[in-house]
Amino acid sequence: MPSPNGTLFLTVRGGNVPEVHRVSDGRFVRPLGAAVTAFTPLKGQSALVALDTGLGQSELRVLTRGGRSVRLGGVREGTVVQLAASADERHFVLGRHRSVELLDAAGRTLHRWAASSTPTELAITADQRLAFARLSDHSPSGLWQGLAWNVRTGERVSLPRPPGLCVRTCGFRNSGRPRRAAFSLCGCGA
């Protein structure tokens, strides 16, 4: 996995301990000391990563330029499988088996929502009002469910579904920055 600026890359040694290396010469910069289970790029050539620390626990770390890391919040129960950040990085959304959480910039949980399956994609809308999760049933038909919540109140928001529309895809529109996307619903007529 390359860094957002392309100067560093992440490699796995021994099958589970990631290390940061320089792209220019492959030189070792530092170990992360735990397996990365999810990541999302941030501003300033940094990234938010979820690390599996063992015993069913995980932690979030911001990796900064030069390979330094700063822990975001405390130790969490369960494995984090998806991460997304708002455009201003004031909110983060994380997904784990059958749940989605909204965090503030310090890593504190603001809202926690139950989900029927593990999220396969997360986003915060460009206006930063909604958190969105795509849940897949992993069936051969490829059906999935989209869920959205109000970032401020935590209340579930009904997604629009015009009569006769069967939603099958979700388009994530690149807004000029990696993984900062607005979502739009697409589908097929009845």
Coordinates of N, CA and C in Angstrom, one line a residue:
M1 N 0.8 -1.2 0.0 CA 0.0 0.0 0.0 C 0.9 1.2 0.0
P2 N 0.8 2.1 -1.0 CA 1.6 3.3 -1.0 C 1.0 4.4 -0.2
S3 N 1.9 5.3 0.3 CA 1.4 6.5 1.0 C 0.7 7.4 0.1
P4 N -0.1 8.3 0.6 CA -0.8 9.3 -0.3 C 0.2 10.1 -1.2
N5 N 1.3 10.4 -0.7 CA 2.3 11.2 -1.6 C 3.2 10.3 -2.4
G6 N 3.2 9.0 -2.2 CA 4.0 8.1 -3.0 C 5.4 7.9 -2.5
T7 N 5.8 8.5 -1.4 CA 7.2 8.4 -0.9 C 7.4 7.2 0.0
L8 N 6.3 6.7 0.6 CA 6.5 5.5 1.5 C 5.5 4.4 1.1
F9 N 5.8 3.2 1.5 CA 4.9 2.1 1.2 C 4.9 1.2 2.4
L10 N 3.8 0.5 2.5 CA 3.5 -0.4 3.6 C 3.7 -1.9 3.1
T11 N 4.5 -2.7 3.9 CA 4.7 -4.0 3.5 C 4.4 -4.9 4.7
V12 N 4.1 -6.2 4.4 CA 3.8 -7.1 5.5 C 5.0 -8.1 5.6
R13 N 5.6 -8.2 6.8 CA 6.7 -9.1 7.1 C 6.2 -10.2 7.9
G14 N 6.5 -11.4 7.6 CA 6.1 -12.6 8.4 C 4.6 -12.8 8.3
G15 N 3.9 -12.3 7.3 CA 2.5 -12.5 7.1 C 1.6 -11.7 7.9
N16 N 2.0 -10.9 9.0 CA 1.1 -10.1 9.7 C 1.6 -8.9 10.4
V17 N 2.9 -8.6 10.3 CA 3.4 -7.4 11.0 C 3.8 -6.4 9.9
P18 N 3.0 -5.4 9.6 CA 3.3 -4.4 8.6 C 4.5 -3.5 9.0
E19 N 5.2 -3.1 7.9 CA 6.4 -2.2 8.1 C 6.3 -1.1 7.1
V20 N 6.8 0.1 7.5 CA 6.8 1.3 6.6 C 8.2 1.3 6.0
H21 N 8.3 1.4 4.6 CA 9.5 1.5 3.9 C 9.5 2.7 3.0
R22 N 10.7 3.3 2.6 CA 10.8 4.4 1.6 C 10.7 3.8 0.2
V23 N 10.0 4.4 -0.7 CA 9.9 4.0 -2.0 C 11.2 4.2 -2.8
S24 N 11.9 5.3 -2.5 CA 13.1 5.6 -3.3 C 14.2 4.6 -3.2
D25 N 14.4 4.0 -2.0 CA 15.5 3.0 -1.9 C 15.0 1.7 -1.2
G26 N 13.7 1.6 -0.8 CA 13.2 0.4 -0.1 C 13.7 0.4 1.4
R27 N 14.3 1.4 1.9 CA 14.8 1.4 3.2 C 13.7 1.3 4.3
F28 N 13.9 0.5 5.3 CA 13.0 0.3 6.4 C 12.9 1.7 7.2
V29 N 11.7 2.1 7.5 CA 11.5 3.3 8.3 C 11.1 3.0 9.7
R30 N 10.0 2.1 9.8 CA 9.6 1.7 11.2 C 8.6 0.6 11.1
P31 N 8.5 -0.3 12.1 CA 7.4 -1.3 12.1 C 6.1 -0.7 12.7
L32 N 5.0 -1.2 12.3 CA 3.7 -0.8 12.9 C 3.4 -1.7 14.1
G33 N 3.9 -2.9 14.1 CA 3.7 -3.7 15.3 C 2.4 -4.5 15.4
A34 N 1.5 -4.3 14.4 CA 0.2 -4.9 14.4 C -0.3 -5.0 13.0
A35 N -1.2 -5.9 12.7 CA -1.8 -6.1 11.4 C -2.8 -4.9 11.1
V36 N -2.6 -4.3 9.9 CA -3.6 -3.3 9.4 C -4.8 -4.0 8.9
T37 N -6.0 -3.6 9.4 CA -7.3 -4.2 9.0 C -8.1 -3.3 8.1
A38 N -7.8 -2.0 8.2 CA -8.5 -1.0 7.3 C -7.7 0.3 7.3
F39 N -7.9 1.1 6.3 CA -7.2 2.4 6.3 C -7.9 3.4 5.4
T40 N -7.7 4.7 5.6 CA -8.2 5.7 4.7 C -7.2 6.9 4.7
P41 N -6.9 7.4 3.5 CA -5.9 8.5 3.4 C -6.5 9.8 4.1
L42 N -5.6 10.6 4.6 CA -5.9 11.9 5.2 C -5.1 13.0 4.6
K43 N -5.4 14.2 4.9 CA -4.6 15.4 4.4 C -3.2 15.3 4.9
G44 N -2.3 16.1 4.3 CA -1.0 16.2 4.8 C -0.1 15.0 4.7
Q45 N -0.4 14.2 3.7 CA 0.4 12.9 3.5 C 0.4 12.0 4.6
S46 N -0.8 11.8 5.2 CA -1.0 10.9 6.4 C -2.1 10.0 6.1
A47 N -2.3 9.0 7.0 CA -3.4 8.1 6.8 C -3.9 7.6 8.2
L48 N -5.2 7.3 8.2 CA -5.8 6.7 9.4 C -5.8 5.2 9.2
V49 N -5.2 4.4 10.1 CA -5.2 3.0 10.0 C -5.8 2.3 11.2
A50 N -6.5 1.2 11.0 CA -7.0 0.4 12.1 C -6.0 -0.8 12.2
L51 N -5.6 -1.0 13.4 CA -4.6 -2.1 13.7 C -5.3 -3.2 14.6
D52 N -5.1 -4.4 14.3 CA -5.5 -5.6 15.1 C -4.4 -5.8 16.1
T53 N -4.7 -5.5 17.4 CA -3.7 -5.6 18.4 C -3.8 -6.9 19.2
G54 N -4.6 -7.8 18.7 CA -4.7 -9.1 19.3 C -5.8 -9.2 20.3
L55 N -6.1 -10.5 20.7 CA -7.2 -10.8 21.7 C -8.5 -10.1 21.4
G56 N -8.8 -10.0 20.1 CA -10.1 -9.4 19.7 C -10.2 -7.9 19.9
Q57 N -9.0 -7.2 20.0 CA -9.0 -5.8 20.2 C -8.3 -5.1 19.0
S58 N -8.6 -3.8 18.9 CA -8.0 -3.0 17.8 C -7.8 -1.6 18.3
E59 N -7.0 -0.8 17.5 CA -6.8 0.6 17.8 C -6.7 1.3 16.5
L60 N -7.0 2.6 16.6 CA -6.8 3.5 15.4 C -5.5 4.3 15.6
R61 N -4.8 4.5 14.5 CA -3.6 5.3 14.5 C -3.5 6.2 13.3
V62 N -3.1 7.4 13.5 CA -2.8 8.3 12.4 C -1.3 8.2 12.1
L63 N -1.0 7.7 10.8 CA 0.4 7.6 10.4 C 0.7 8.9 9.7
T64 N 1.7 9.6 10.2 CA 2.1 10.9 9.6 C 3.3 10.7 8.7
R65 N 3.6 11.8 8.0 CA 4.8 11.8 7.1 C 6.0 11.4 7.9
G66 N 6.8 10.6 7.3 CA 8.0 10.1 8.0 C 7.8 8.9 8.8
G67 N 6.6 8.3 8.8 CA 6.3 7.0 9.4 C 6.0 7.1 10.9
R68 N 5.8 8.3 11.5 CA 5.4 8.4 12.9 C 3.9 8.0 13.0
S69 N 3.5 7.6 14.2 CA 2.1 7.3 14.4 C 1.6 7.8 15.7
V70 N 0.3 8.3 15.7 CA -0.3 8.8 16.9 C -1.6 8.1 17.1
R71 N -1.8 7.5 18.3 CA -3.0 6.8 18.6 C -4.2 7.7 18.6
L72 N -5.3 7.3 18.0 CA -6.6 8.1 18.0 C -7.6 7.3 18.9
G73 N -7.9 7.9 20.1 CA -8.8 7.2 21.0 C -8.1 6.1 21.7
G74 N -8.9 5.2 22.3 CA -8.4 4.1 23.1 C -8.5 2.8 22.4
V75 N -8.2 1.7 23.1 CA -8.3 0.4 22.6 C -9.8 0.1 22.4
R76 N -10.2 -0.6 21.3 CA -11.5 -0.9 20.9 C -11.7 -2.4 20.9
E77 N -12.9 -2.9 21.2 CA -13.3 -4.3 21.1 C -13.6 -4.6 19.7
G78 N -13.1 -5.7 19.2 CA -13.5 -6.1 17.8 C -12.6 -5.6 16.7
T79 N -12.7 -6.2 15.6 CA -11.8 -5.8 14.4 C -12.5 -4.8 13.6
V80 N -11.8 -3.7 13.2 CA -12.3 -2.7 12.3 C -12.0 -3.2 10.9
V81 N -13.1 -3.2 10.0 CA -12.9 -3.7 8.7 C -13.0 -2.6 7.6
Q82 N -13.6 -1.4 7.9 CA -13.7 -0.3 7.0 C -13.5 1.0 7.7
L83 N -13.0 2.0 7.0 CA -12.8 3.4 7.6 C -13.1 4.4 6.5
A84 N -13.6 5.5 6.9 CA -13.8 6.7 6.0 C -13.6 8.0 6.9
A85 N -13.3 9.1 6.2 CA -13.1 10.3 6.9 C -13.9 11.4 6.2
S86 N -14.4 12.4 7.0 CA -15.1 13.5 6.4 C -14.1 14.4 5.7
A87 N -14.5 15.2 4.8 CA -13.5 16.1 4.1 C -12.7 17.0 5.0
D88 N -13.3 17.4 6.1 CA -12.5 18.3 7.0 C -11.9 17.5 8.1
E89 N -12.0 16.2 8.1 CA -11.5 15.2 9.1 C -11.9 15.5 10.5
R90 N -13.1 16.1 10.7 CA -13.7 16.3 12.0 C -14.4 15.0 12.4
H91 N -14.8 14.2 11.5 CA -15.5 12.9 11.8 C -14.9 11.8 11.0
F92 N -14.9 10.6 11.7 CA -14.5 9.4 11.0 C -15.7 8.4 11.2
V93 N -15.8 7.5 10.2 CA -16.8 6.4 10.4 C -16.1 5.1 10.2
L94 N -16.3 4.2 11.1 CA -15.7 2.9 11.1 C -16.7 1.8 11.1
G95 N -16.3 0.7 10.4 CA -17.2 -0.4 10.3 C -16.6 -1.7 10.9
R96 N -17.3 -2.5 11.5 CA -16.9 -3.7 12.1 C -18.0 -4.7 11.9
H97 N -17.8 -6.0 12.2 CA -18.8 -7.0 12.0 C -20.2 -6.6 12.6
R98 N -21.1 -6.3 11.7 CA -22.5 -6.0 12.1 C -22.7 -4.7 12.9
S99 N -21.8 -3.7 12.7 CA -22.0 -2.4 13.3 C -21.2 -1.3 12.6
V100 N -21.6 -0.1 12.8 CA -21.0 1.1 12.2 C -20.9 2.1 13.3
E101 N -19.8 2.9 13.4 CA -19.6 3.9 14.5 C -19.2 5.2 13.8
L102 N -19.7 6.3 14.4 CA -19.2 7.6 14.0 C -18.3 8.1 15.2
L103 N -17.1 8.6 14.8 CA -16.2 9.1 15.8 C -15.9 10.6 15.6
D104 N -15.5 11.3 16.6 CA -15.1 12.7 16.4 C -13.6 12.7 16.1
A105 N -13.0 13.8 16.0 CA -11.6 13.9 15.6 C -10.6 13.4 16.6
A106 N -11.1 13.3 17.8 CA -10.2 12.7 18.9 C -10.4 11.2 19.0
G107 N -11.3 10.6 18.2 CA -11.5 9.2 18.3 C -12.6 8.7 19.2
R108 N -13.3 9.6 19.8 CA -14.4 9.3 20.7 C -15.7 8.9 19.9
T109 N -16.3 7.8 20.4 CA -17.5 7.4 19.7 C -18.7 8.3 20.0
L110 N -19.3 8.9 18.9 CA -20.4 9.8 19.0 C -21.7 9.0 18.8
H111 N -21.7 8.1 17.9 CA -22.9 7.2 17.6 C -22.5 5.8 17.2
R112 N -23.2 4.8 17.6 CA -23.0 3.4 17.3 C -24.3 2.9 16.7
W113 N -24.3 2.2 15.5 CA -25.4 1.7 14.9 C -25.3 0.2 14.6
A114 N -26.3 -0.5 14.9 CA -26.3 -2.0 14.5 C -26.5 -2.1 13.0
A115 N -25.9 -3.1 12.4 CA -26.1 -3.4 11.0 C -26.4 -4.9 10.8
S116 N -27.1 -5.2 9.7 CA -27.5 -6.6 9.5 C -26.3 -7.4 9.0
S117 N -25.2 -6.8 8.5 CA -24.0 -7.5 8.1 C -22.8 -6.6 8.2
T118 N -21.7 -7.1 7.8 CA -20.5 -6.3 7.8 C -20.4 -5.3 6.7
P119 N -20.1 -4.0 7.0 CA -20.1 -3.0 6.0 C -19.0 -3.2 5.0
T120 N -19.3 -3.1 3.7 CA -18.3 -3.2 2.6 C -17.8 -1.9 2.1
E121 N -18.4 -0.8 2.4 CA -18.0 0.5 2.0 C -18.7 1.5 2.9
L122 N -17.9 2.6 3.3 CA -18.4 3.6 4.1 C -18.0 5.0 3.5
A123 N -18.8 6.0 3.8 CA -18.6 7.3 3.3 C -19.3 8.3 4.2
I124 N -18.8 9.6 4.1 CA -19.5 10.7 4.7 C -19.8 11.6 3.6
T125 N -21.0 12.1 3.4 CA -21.4 12.9 2.3 C -20.6 14.2 2.2
A126 N -20.5 14.8 1.0 CA -19.7 16.0 0.8 C -20.1 17.1 1.7
D127 N -21.5 17.2 2.0 CA -21.9 18.3 2.9 C -21.8 17.9 4.4
Q128 N -21.3 16.7 4.7 CA -20.9 16.2 6.0 C -22.2 16.1 6.9
R129 N -23.3 15.9 6.3 CA -24.5 15.7 7.1 C -24.9 14.2 7.3
L130 N -24.5 13.4 6.4 CA -24.9 12.0 6.5 C -23.7 11.0 6.4
A131 N -23.8 10.0 7.2 CA -22.8 8.9 7.1 C -23.5 7.7 6.4
F132 N -22.8 7.1 5.5 CA -23.4 6.1 4.6 C -22.6 4.8 4.8
A133 N -23.4 3.7 4.8 CA -22.8 2.3 4.8 C -23.4 1.5 3.8
R134 N -22.6 0.7 3.1 CA -23.1 -0.3 2.1 C -22.8 -1.6 2.8
L135 N -23.9 -2.4 2.9 CA -23.9 -3.7 3.5 C -24.2 -4.7 2.4
S136 N -23.4 -5.7 2.2 CA -23.5 -6.7 1.2 C -24.0 -8.0 1.8
D137 N -24.9 -8.7 1.1 CA -25.3 -10.1 1.7 C -24.4 -11.2 1.1
H138 N -23.4 -10.8 0.3 CA -22.4 -11.7 -0.3 C -23.1 -12.9 -1.0
S139 N -24.3 -12.7 -1.6 CA -25.0 -13.7 -2.3 C -24.5 -13.7 -3.8
P140 N -24.8 -14.7 -4.5 CA -24.4 -14.7 -6.0 C -25.0 -13.6 -6.7
S141 N -26.2 -13.2 -6.3 CA -26.9 -12.1 -7.0 C -26.3 -10.7 -6.8
G142 N -25.4 -10.6 -5.7 CA -24.7 -9.4 -5.4 C -25.6 -8.3 -4.8
L143 N -26.7 -8.7 -4.2 CA -27.6 -7.7 -3.6 C -26.9 -7.0 -2.4
W144 N -27.2 -5.7 -2.2 CA -26.6 -5.0 -1.0 C -27.7 -4.0 -0.5
Q145 N -27.4 -3.5 0.7 CA -28.3 -2.6 1.3 C -27.5 -1.3 1.6
G146 N -28.1 -0.2 1.4 CA -27.5 1.1 1.7 C -28.2 1.7 3.0
L147 N -27.4 2.1 3.9 CA -28.0 2.7 5.1 C -27.3 4.1 5.3
A148 N -28.1 5.0 5.8 CA -27.6 6.4 6.1 C -28.1 6.9 7.4
W149 N -27.2 7.7 8.1 CA -27.6 8.3 9.4 C -27.2 9.7 9.4
N150 N -27.9 10.5 10.2 CA -27.6 11.9 10.3 C -26.4 12.0 11.3
V151 N -25.4 12.7 10.8 CA -24.1 12.8 11.6 C -24.3 13.5 12.9
R152 N -25.1 14.6 12.9 CA -25.4 15.3 14.1 C -26.2 14.6 15.2
T153 N -27.4 14.1 14.7 CA -28.3 13.5 15.7 C -28.1 11.9 15.8
G154 N -27.5 11.3 14.9 CA -27.4 9.8 14.9 C -28.6 9.1 14.4
E155 N -29.7 9.8 14.0 CA -30.9 9.2 13.6 C -30.7 8.6 12.2
R156 N -31.4 7.4 12.0 CA -31.4 6.8 10.7 C -32.2 7.6 9.7
V157 N -31.6 7.8 8.5 CA -32.3 8.5 7.4 C -32.7 7.6 6.3
S158 N -34.0 7.8 5.9 CA -34.5 7.0 4.8 C -33.9 7.5 3.5
L159 N -33.3 6.5 2.8 CA -32.8 6.9 1.4 C -33.9 7.0 0.4
P160 N -33.9 7.9 -0.5 CA -35.0 8.0 -1.5 C -35.0 6.8 -2.4
R161 N -36.2 6.3 -2.6 CA -36.5 5.2 -3.5 C -37.7 5.4 -4.3
P162 N -37.6 6.0 -5.5 CA -38.7 6.3 -6.3 C -39.4 5.0 -6.7
P163 N -40.8 5.0 -6.9 CA -41.5 3.8 -7.3 C -40.9 3.2 -8.5
G164 N -40.8 1.9 -8.5 CA -40.3 1.1 -9.6 C -38.8 1.1 -9.8
L165 N -38.0 1.7 -8.8 CA -36.6 1.7 -8.9 C -36.0 0.7 -8.0
C166 N -35.2 -0.2 -8.6 CA -34.5 -1.2 -7.8 C -33.0 -0.8 -7.7
V167 N -32.5 -0.4 -6.6 CA -31.2 0.1 -6.5 C -30.2 -1.0 -6.5
R168 N -29.2 -1.0 -7.4 CA -28.3 -2.1 -7.4 C -26.8 -1.6 -7.3
T169 N -26.6 -0.4 -7.5 CA -25.2 0.1 -7.5 C -25.2 1.5 -6.7
C170 N -24.1 1.8 -6.2 CA -23.9 3.0 -5.5 C -22.6 3.7 -6.1
G171 N -22.8 4.8 -6.7 CA -21.6 5.5 -7.3 C -21.0 6.4 -6.3
F172 N -19.7 6.3 -6.2 CA -18.9 7.2 -5.3 C -18.1 8.1 -6.2
R173 N -18.5 9.4 -6.2 CA -17.9 10.4 -7.1 C -16.7 11.0 -6.4
N174 N -15.6 10.9 -7.1 CA -14.3 11.4 -6.6 C -14.4 13.0 -6.6
S175 N -14.2 13.5 -5.4 CA -14.3 15.0 -5.2 C -12.9 15.6 -5.2
G176 N -11.9 15.0 -5.9 CA -10.6 15.5 -5.9 C -9.6 15.0 -4.9
R177 N -10.1 14.3 -3.9 CA -9.2 13.7 -2.9 C -9.5 12.2 -2.8
P178 N -8.5 11.4 -2.5 CA -8.8 10.0 -2.4 C -9.8 9.7 -1.3
R179 N -10.8 8.8 -1.6 CA -11.7 8.3 -0.6 C -12.6 9.4 0.0
R180 N -12.6 10.6 -0.5 CA -13.5 11.7 -0.1 C -14.6 11.7 -1.2
A181 N -15.7 11.2 -0.9 CA -16.7 11.0 -1.9 C -18.1 11.4 -1.5
A182 N -18.8 11.8 -2.5 CA -20.3 12.0 -2.3 C -21.0 10.8 -2.9
F183 N -22.1 10.4 -2.4 CA -22.7 9.2 -3.0 C -23.9 9.7 -3.7
S184 N -24.2 8.9 -4.8 CA -25.5 9.1 -5.5 C -26.0 7.8 -5.8
L185 N -27.3 7.6 -5.8 CA -28.0 6.4 -6.1 C -28.3 6.2 -7.5
C186 N -28.0 5.0 -8.0 CA -28.3 4.7 -9.4 C -29.2 3.4 -9.4
G187 N -29.8 3.1 -10.4 CA -30.6 1.8 -10.4 C -31.2 1.5 -11.7
C188 N -32.1 0.6 -11.7 CA -32.8 0.2 -12.9 C -34.3 0.4 -12.8
G189 N -35.0 0.6 -13.8 CA -36.4 0.8 -13.8 C -37.1 -0.6 -13.6
A190 N -38.3 -0.5 -13.2 CA -39.1 -1.8 -12.9 C -39.4 -2.5 -14.2

